[in-house]
Coordinates of C-alpha atoms in Angstrom, one line a residue:
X1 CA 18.4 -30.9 66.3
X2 CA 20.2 -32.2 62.8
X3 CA 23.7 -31.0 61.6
X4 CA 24.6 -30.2 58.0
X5 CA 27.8 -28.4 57.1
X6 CA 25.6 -26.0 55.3
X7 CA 22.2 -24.6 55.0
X8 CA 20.5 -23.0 52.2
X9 CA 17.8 -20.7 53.2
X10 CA 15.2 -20.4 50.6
X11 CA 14.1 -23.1 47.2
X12 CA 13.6 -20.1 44.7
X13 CA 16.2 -20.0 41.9
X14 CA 18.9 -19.0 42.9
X15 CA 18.5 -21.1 46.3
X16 CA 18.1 -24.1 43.7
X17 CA 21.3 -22.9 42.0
X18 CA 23.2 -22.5 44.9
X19 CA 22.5 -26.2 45.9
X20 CA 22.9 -28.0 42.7
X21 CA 26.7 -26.3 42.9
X22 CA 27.6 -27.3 46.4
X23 CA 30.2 -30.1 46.6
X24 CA 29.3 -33.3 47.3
X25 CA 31.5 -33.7 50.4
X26 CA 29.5 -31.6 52.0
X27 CA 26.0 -32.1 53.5
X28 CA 23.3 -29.5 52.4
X29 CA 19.8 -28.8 53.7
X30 CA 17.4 -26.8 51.4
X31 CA 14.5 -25.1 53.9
X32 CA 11.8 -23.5 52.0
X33 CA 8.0 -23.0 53.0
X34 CA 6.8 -24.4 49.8
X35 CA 5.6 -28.1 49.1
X36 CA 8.5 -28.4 46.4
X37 CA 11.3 -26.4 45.4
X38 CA 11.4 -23.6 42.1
X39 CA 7.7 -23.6 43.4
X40 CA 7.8 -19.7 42.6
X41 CA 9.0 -20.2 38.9
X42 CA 5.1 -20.7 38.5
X43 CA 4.6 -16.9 38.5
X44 CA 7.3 -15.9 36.5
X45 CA 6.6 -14.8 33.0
X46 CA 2.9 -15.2 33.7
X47 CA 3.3 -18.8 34.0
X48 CA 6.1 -19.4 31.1
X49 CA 8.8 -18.6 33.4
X50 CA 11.1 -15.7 31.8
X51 CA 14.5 -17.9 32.2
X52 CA 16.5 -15.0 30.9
X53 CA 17.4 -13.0 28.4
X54 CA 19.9 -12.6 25.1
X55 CA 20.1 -9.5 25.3
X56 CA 21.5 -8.8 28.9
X57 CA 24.5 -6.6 29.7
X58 CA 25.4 -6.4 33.2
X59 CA 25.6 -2.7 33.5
X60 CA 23.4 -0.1 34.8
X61 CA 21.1 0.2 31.3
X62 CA 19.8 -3.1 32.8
X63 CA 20.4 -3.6 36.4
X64 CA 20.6 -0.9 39.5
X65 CA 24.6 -2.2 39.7
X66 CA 27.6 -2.9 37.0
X67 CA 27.5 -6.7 37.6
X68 CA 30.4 -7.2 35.4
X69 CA 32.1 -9.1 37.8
X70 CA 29.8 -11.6 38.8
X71 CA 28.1 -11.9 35.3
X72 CA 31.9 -13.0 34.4
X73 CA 31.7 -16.0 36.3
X74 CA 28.1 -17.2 35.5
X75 CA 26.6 -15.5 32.3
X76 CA 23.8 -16.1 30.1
X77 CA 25.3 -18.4 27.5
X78 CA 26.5 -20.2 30.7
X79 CA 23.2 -20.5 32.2
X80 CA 21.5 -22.1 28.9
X81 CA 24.1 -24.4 28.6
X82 CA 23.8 -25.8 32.1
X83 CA 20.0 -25.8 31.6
X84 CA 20.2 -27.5 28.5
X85 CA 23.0 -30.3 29.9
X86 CA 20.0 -30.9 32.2
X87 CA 17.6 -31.3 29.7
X88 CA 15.7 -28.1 29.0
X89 CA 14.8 -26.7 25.3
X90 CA 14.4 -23.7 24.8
X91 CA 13.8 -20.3 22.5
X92 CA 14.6 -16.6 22.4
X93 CA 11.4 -14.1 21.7
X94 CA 12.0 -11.5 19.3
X95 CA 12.7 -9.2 22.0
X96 CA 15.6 -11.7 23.8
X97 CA 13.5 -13.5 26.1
X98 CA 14.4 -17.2 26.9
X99 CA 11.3 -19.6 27.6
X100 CA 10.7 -23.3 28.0
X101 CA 9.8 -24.7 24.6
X102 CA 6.9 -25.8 26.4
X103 CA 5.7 -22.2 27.1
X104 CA 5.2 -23.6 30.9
X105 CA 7.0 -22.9 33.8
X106 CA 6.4 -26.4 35.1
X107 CA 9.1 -27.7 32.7
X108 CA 11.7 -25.3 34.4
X109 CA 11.1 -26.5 37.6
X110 CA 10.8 -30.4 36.5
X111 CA 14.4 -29.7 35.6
X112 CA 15.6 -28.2 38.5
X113 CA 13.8 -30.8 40.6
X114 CA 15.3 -33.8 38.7
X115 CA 18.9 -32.3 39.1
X116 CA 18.5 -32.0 42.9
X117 CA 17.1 -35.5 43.1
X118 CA 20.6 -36.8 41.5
X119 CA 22.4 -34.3 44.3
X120 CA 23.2 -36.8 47.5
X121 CA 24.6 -34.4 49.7
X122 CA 21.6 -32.0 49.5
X123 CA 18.7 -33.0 51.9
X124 CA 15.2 -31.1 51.3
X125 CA 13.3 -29.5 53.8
X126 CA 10.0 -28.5 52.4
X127 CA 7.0 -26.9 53.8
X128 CA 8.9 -25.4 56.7
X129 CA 8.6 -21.9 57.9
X130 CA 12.0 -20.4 58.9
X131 CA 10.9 -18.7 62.5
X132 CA 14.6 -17.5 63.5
X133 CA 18.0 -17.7 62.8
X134 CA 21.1 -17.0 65.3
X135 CA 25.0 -17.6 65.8
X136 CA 26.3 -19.4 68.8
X137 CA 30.2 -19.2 68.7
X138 CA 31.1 -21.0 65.5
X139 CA 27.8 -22.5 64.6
X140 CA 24.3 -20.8 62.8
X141 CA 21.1 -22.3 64.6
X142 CA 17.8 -22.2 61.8
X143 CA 14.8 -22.9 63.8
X144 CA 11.9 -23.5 61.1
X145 CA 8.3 -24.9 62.3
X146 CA 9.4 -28.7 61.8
X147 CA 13.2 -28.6 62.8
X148 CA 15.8 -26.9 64.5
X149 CA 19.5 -27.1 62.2
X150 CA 22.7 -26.5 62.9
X151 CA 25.2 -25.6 60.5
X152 CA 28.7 -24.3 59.5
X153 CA 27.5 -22.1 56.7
X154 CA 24.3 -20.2 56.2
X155 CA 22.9 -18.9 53.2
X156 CA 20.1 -16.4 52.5
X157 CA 18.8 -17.3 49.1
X158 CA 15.1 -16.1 50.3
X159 CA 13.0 -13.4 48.0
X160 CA 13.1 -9.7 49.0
X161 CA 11.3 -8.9 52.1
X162 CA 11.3 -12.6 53.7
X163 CA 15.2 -12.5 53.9
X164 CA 14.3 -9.4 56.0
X165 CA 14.5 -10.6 59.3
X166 CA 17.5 -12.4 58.6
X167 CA 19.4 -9.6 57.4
X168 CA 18.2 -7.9 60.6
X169 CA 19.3 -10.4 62.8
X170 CA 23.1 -10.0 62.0
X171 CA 23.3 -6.9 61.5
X172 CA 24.3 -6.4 57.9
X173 CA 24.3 -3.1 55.8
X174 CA 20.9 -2.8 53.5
X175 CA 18.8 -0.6 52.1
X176 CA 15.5 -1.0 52.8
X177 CA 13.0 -3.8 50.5
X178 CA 10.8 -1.6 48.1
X179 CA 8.4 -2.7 45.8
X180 CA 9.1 -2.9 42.5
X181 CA 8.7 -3.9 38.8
X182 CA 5.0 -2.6 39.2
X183 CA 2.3 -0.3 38.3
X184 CA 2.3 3.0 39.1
X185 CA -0.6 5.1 41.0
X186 CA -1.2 8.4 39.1
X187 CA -4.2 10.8 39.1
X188 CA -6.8 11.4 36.3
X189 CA -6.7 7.8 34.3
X190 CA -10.4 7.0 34.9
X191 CA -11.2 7.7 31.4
X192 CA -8.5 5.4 29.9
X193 CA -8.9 2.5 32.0
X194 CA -8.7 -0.7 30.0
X195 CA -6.8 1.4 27.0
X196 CA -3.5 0.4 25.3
X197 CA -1.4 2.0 23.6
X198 CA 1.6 0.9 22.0
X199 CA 4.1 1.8 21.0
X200 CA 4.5 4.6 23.5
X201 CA 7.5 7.4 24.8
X202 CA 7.4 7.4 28.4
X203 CA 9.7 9.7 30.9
X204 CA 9.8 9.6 34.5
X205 CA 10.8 12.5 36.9
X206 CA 11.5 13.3 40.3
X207 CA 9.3 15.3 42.1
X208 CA 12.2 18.3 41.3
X209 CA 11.8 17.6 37.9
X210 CA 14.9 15.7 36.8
X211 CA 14.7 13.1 34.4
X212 CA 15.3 9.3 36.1
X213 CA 14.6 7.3 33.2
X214 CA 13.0 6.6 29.4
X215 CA 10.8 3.5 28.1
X216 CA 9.6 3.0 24.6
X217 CA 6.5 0.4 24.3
X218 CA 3.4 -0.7 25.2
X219 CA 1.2 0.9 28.2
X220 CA -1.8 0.1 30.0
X221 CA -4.0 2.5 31.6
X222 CA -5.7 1.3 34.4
X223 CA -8.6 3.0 37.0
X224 CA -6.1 5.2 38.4
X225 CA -2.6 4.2 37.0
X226 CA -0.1 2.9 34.3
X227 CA 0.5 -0.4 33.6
X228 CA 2.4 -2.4 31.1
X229 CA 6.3 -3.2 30.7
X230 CA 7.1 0.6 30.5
X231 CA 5.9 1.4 33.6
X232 CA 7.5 -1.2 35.1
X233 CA 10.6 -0.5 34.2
X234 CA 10.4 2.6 35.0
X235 CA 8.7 1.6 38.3
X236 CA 12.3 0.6 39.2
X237 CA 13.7 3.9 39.1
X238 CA 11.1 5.2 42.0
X239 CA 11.6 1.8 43.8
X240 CA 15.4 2.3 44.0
X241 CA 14.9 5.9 45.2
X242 CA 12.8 4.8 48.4
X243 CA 10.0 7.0 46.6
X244 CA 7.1 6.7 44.4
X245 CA 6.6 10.6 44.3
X246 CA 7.1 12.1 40.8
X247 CA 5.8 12.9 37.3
X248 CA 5.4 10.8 34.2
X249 CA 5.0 12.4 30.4
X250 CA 4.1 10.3 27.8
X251 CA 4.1 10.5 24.2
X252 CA 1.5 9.0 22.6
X253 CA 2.8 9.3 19.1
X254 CA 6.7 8.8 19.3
X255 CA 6.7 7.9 15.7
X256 CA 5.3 11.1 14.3
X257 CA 7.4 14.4 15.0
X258 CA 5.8 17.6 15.9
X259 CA 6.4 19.3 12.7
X260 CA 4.3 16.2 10.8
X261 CA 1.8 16.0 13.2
X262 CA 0.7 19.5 12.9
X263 CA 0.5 18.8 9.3
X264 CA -1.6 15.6 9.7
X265 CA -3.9 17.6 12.3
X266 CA -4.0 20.6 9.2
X267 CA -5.8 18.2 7.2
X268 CA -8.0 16.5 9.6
X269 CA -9.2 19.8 10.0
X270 CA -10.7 20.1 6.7
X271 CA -13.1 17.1 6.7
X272 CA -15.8 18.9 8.6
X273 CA -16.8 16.6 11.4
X274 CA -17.8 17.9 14.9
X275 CA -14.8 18.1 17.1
X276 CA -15.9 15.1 19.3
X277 CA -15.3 13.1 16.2
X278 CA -11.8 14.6 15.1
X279 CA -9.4 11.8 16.1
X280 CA -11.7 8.9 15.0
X281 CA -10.0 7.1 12.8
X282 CA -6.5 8.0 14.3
X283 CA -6.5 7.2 18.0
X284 CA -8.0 4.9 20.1
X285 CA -11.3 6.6 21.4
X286 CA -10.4 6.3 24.9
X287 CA -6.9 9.0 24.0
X288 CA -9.3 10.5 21.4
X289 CA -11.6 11.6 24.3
X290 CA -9.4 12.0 27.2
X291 CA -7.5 14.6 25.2
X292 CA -10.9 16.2 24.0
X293 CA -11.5 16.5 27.5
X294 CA -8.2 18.1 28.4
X295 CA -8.3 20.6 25.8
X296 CA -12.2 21.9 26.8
X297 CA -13.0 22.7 23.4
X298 CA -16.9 22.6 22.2
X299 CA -16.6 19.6 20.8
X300 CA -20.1 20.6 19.0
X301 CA -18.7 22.9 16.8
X302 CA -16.9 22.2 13.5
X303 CA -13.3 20.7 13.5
X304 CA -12.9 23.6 10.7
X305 CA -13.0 26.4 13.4
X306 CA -9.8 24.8 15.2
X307 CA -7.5 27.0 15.2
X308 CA -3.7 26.4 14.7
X309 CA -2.5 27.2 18.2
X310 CA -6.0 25.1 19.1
X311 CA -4.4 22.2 17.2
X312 CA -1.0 23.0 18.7
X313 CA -2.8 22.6 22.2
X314 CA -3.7 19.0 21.1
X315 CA -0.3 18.6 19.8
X316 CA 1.1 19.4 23.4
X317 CA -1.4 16.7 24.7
X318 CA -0.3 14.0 22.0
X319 CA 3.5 14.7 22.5
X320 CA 3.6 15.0 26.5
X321 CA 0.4 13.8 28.2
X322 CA 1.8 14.3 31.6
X323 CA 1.0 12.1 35.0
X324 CA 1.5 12.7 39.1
X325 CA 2.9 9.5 40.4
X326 CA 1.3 8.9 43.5
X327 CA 2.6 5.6 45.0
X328 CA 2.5 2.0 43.6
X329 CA -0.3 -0.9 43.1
X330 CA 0.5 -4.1 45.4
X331 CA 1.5 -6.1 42.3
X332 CA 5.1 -6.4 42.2
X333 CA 7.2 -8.8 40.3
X334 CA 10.4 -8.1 42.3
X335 CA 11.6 -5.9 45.2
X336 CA 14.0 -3.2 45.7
X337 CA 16.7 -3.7 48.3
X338 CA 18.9 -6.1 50.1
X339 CA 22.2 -6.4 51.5
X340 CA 24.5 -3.8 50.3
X341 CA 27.1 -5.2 47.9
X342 CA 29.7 -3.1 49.2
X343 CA 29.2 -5.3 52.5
X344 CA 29.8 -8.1 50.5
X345 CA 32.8 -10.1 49.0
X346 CA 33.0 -11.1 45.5
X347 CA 31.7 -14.7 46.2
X348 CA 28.8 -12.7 47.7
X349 CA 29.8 -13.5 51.7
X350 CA 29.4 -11.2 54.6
X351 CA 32.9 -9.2 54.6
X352 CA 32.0 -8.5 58.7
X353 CA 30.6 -12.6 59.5
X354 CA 32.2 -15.2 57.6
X355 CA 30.2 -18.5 57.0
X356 CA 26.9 -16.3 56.2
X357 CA 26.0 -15.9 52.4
X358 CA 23.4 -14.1 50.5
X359 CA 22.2 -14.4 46.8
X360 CA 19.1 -13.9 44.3
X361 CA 16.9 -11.2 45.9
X362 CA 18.8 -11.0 49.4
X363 CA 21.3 -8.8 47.7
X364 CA 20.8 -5.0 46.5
X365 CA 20.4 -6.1 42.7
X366 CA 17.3 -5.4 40.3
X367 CA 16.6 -5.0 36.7
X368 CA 14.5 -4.4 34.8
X369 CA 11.8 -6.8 32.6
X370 CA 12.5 -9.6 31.1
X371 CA 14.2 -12.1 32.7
X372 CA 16.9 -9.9 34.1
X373 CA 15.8 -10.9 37.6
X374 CA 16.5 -14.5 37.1
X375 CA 19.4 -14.3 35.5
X376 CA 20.9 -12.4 38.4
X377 CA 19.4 -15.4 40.7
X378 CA 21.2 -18.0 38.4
X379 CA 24.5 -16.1 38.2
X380 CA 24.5 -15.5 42.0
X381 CA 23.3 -18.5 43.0
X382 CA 26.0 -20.4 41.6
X383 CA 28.6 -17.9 42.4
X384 CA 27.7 -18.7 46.2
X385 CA 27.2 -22.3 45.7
X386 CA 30.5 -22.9 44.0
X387 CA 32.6 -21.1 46.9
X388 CA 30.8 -22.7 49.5

């Protein structure tokens, strides 16, 4: 058995975090599975790691939570200027997102690396499975598959469903880990597949009809599903609701009102080309068919014997294409879920067993796109590592 006064569950980012702010009085050990820590930053961003974002406010446009409080301590000016006293360079997108000037998450996680090396109190434990964790009087006791630890402090800095079993075994309040940031299951897409469409007006419901949430961008349209930043986004809002049951309307032309389009469909009317050909030149064949298709016109015929409520039908299509949601695809970004925060303090400790910690993904916090997600893990990683 080895002693530490603390142990840090989990090398992701906000684990990292936590352990580059502990003081160096006391002794930390990092356990993580992987062969070296940050080791997840390589999917982030699709491999440019999506450090975070200029455009973040910590209230509920963003994230499932006003974060106010926390983002007070540690915010995003905050975080680039401790990345950049460690060396990083970096840029903003035009739509806020920081990256690496190298465009690779590799140079994030070189970074992060370097800065634990100079950190003497903090003692890696890599490729380590974490098999259980307990309390015995004043003490936690981390088995992994190499070591058993025993320490003062515990904290869960592990991603979504893994700290699972941890929050399980003492007991604290959660909801439930739910995929999210994903795409979305709906019926009828075959005919799009591989079709993108940007930019888009996208609205989610809940099965009763109420409206959760609205993205304006791009969208993908896979086999039998949306795709694309949109429908992640809005992925979130059936994620946080335990329920991927619902209805999505899209507008396909958001930029065009209703009273325009029927003027612009007037005149398309007039060139005299089959119906099967009367959006070529306008949409994207794939939407150009599918919509064909829902109409059920005889797309033999002239486009001059459309009629105006025929054209308003199209109209209909073009302004509110709607889609069942019917569960999600297995490729999420984040999850849903995690300790409630109302069961924490603000330094993000168990109010009902002091000594235990959680941060990053442990904790009932999402957003959205963008490098929201690590932004939270940065912020709440250092919250916890500085008040350890």
């Amino acid at each position: 058995m080895k002693y530490f006064d603390i142990a840090i569950l989990g090398a992701g980012a906000s684990g990292c975090m936590c352990a580059l702010q502990t003081d160096e009085r006391q002794s930390v050990v990092l356990i993580d599975k992987a062969s070296y820590p940050a080791k997840k930053l390589m999917a982030t961003g699709n491999g440019k790691c999506n450090l975070s974002n200029a455009q973040i406010e910590p209230n509920e446009e963003f994230y499932n939570h006003d974060l106010e409080g926390f983002f007070s301590r540690f915010d995003v000016p905050a975080t680039l200027e401790y990345f950049s006293d460690n060396g990083l360079v970096f840029y903003n997108d035009e739509e806020g997102r920081i990256y690496p000037f190298s465009d690779s998450a590799k140079s994030v996680i070189d970074v992060i690396c370097n800065a634990l090396a100079k950190k003497k109190n903090v003692t890696l434990a890599m490729n380590e499975e974490i098999l259980n964790v307990s309390k015995e009087d004043d003490v936690f006791i981390v088995k992994t598959s190499g070591e058993t630890y025993c320490v003062k402090k515990l904290v869960c800095a592990l991603g979504g469903k893994a700290s699972e079993s941890v929050i399980q075994s003492f007991n604290i309040k959660h909801r439930n880990f739910v995929p999210s940031l994903c795409a979305l299951k709906t019926q009828n897409t075959k005919l799009l597949s591989g079709c993108k469409v940007s930019p888009v007006h996208i609205f989610a419901y809940s099965p009763n009809g109420n409206l959760y949430n609205q993205q304006f961008g791009e969208l993908l349209f896979k086999d039998s599903g949306l795709s694309g930043i949109c429908a992640f986004n809005l992925s979130s809002e059936f994620a946080r609701r335990g329920c991927y049951e619902g209805k999505l309307v899209v507008d396909l032309v958001p930029e065009i009102e209703k009273e325009e389009l029927i003027d612009v469909l007037m005149r398309r009317r007039e060139l005299d080309l089959p119906i099967s050909k009367f959006f070529e030149g306008f949409l994207a064949n794939p939407i150009a068919y599918y919509i064909l298709n829902k109409c059920k016109f005889n797309e033999s015929a002239s486009s001059t014997s459309l009629t105006e409520g025929q054209l308003e039908m199209m109209i209909d299509h073009m302004k509110a294409l709607e889609f069942i949601v019917q569960g999600n695809y297995d490729n999420n970004q984040i999850y849903s879920g995690g300790v409630l925060l109302s069961a924490l303090d603000d330094n993000l400790q168990a109010k009902e067993l002091d000594n235990l910690y959680f941060c990053g993904e442990a904790c009932d916090v999402d957003g959205i796109c963008g490098g929201f997600n690590l932004q939270w893990a940065w912020t709440s990683g250092y919250i916890v590592g500085k008040s350890l």
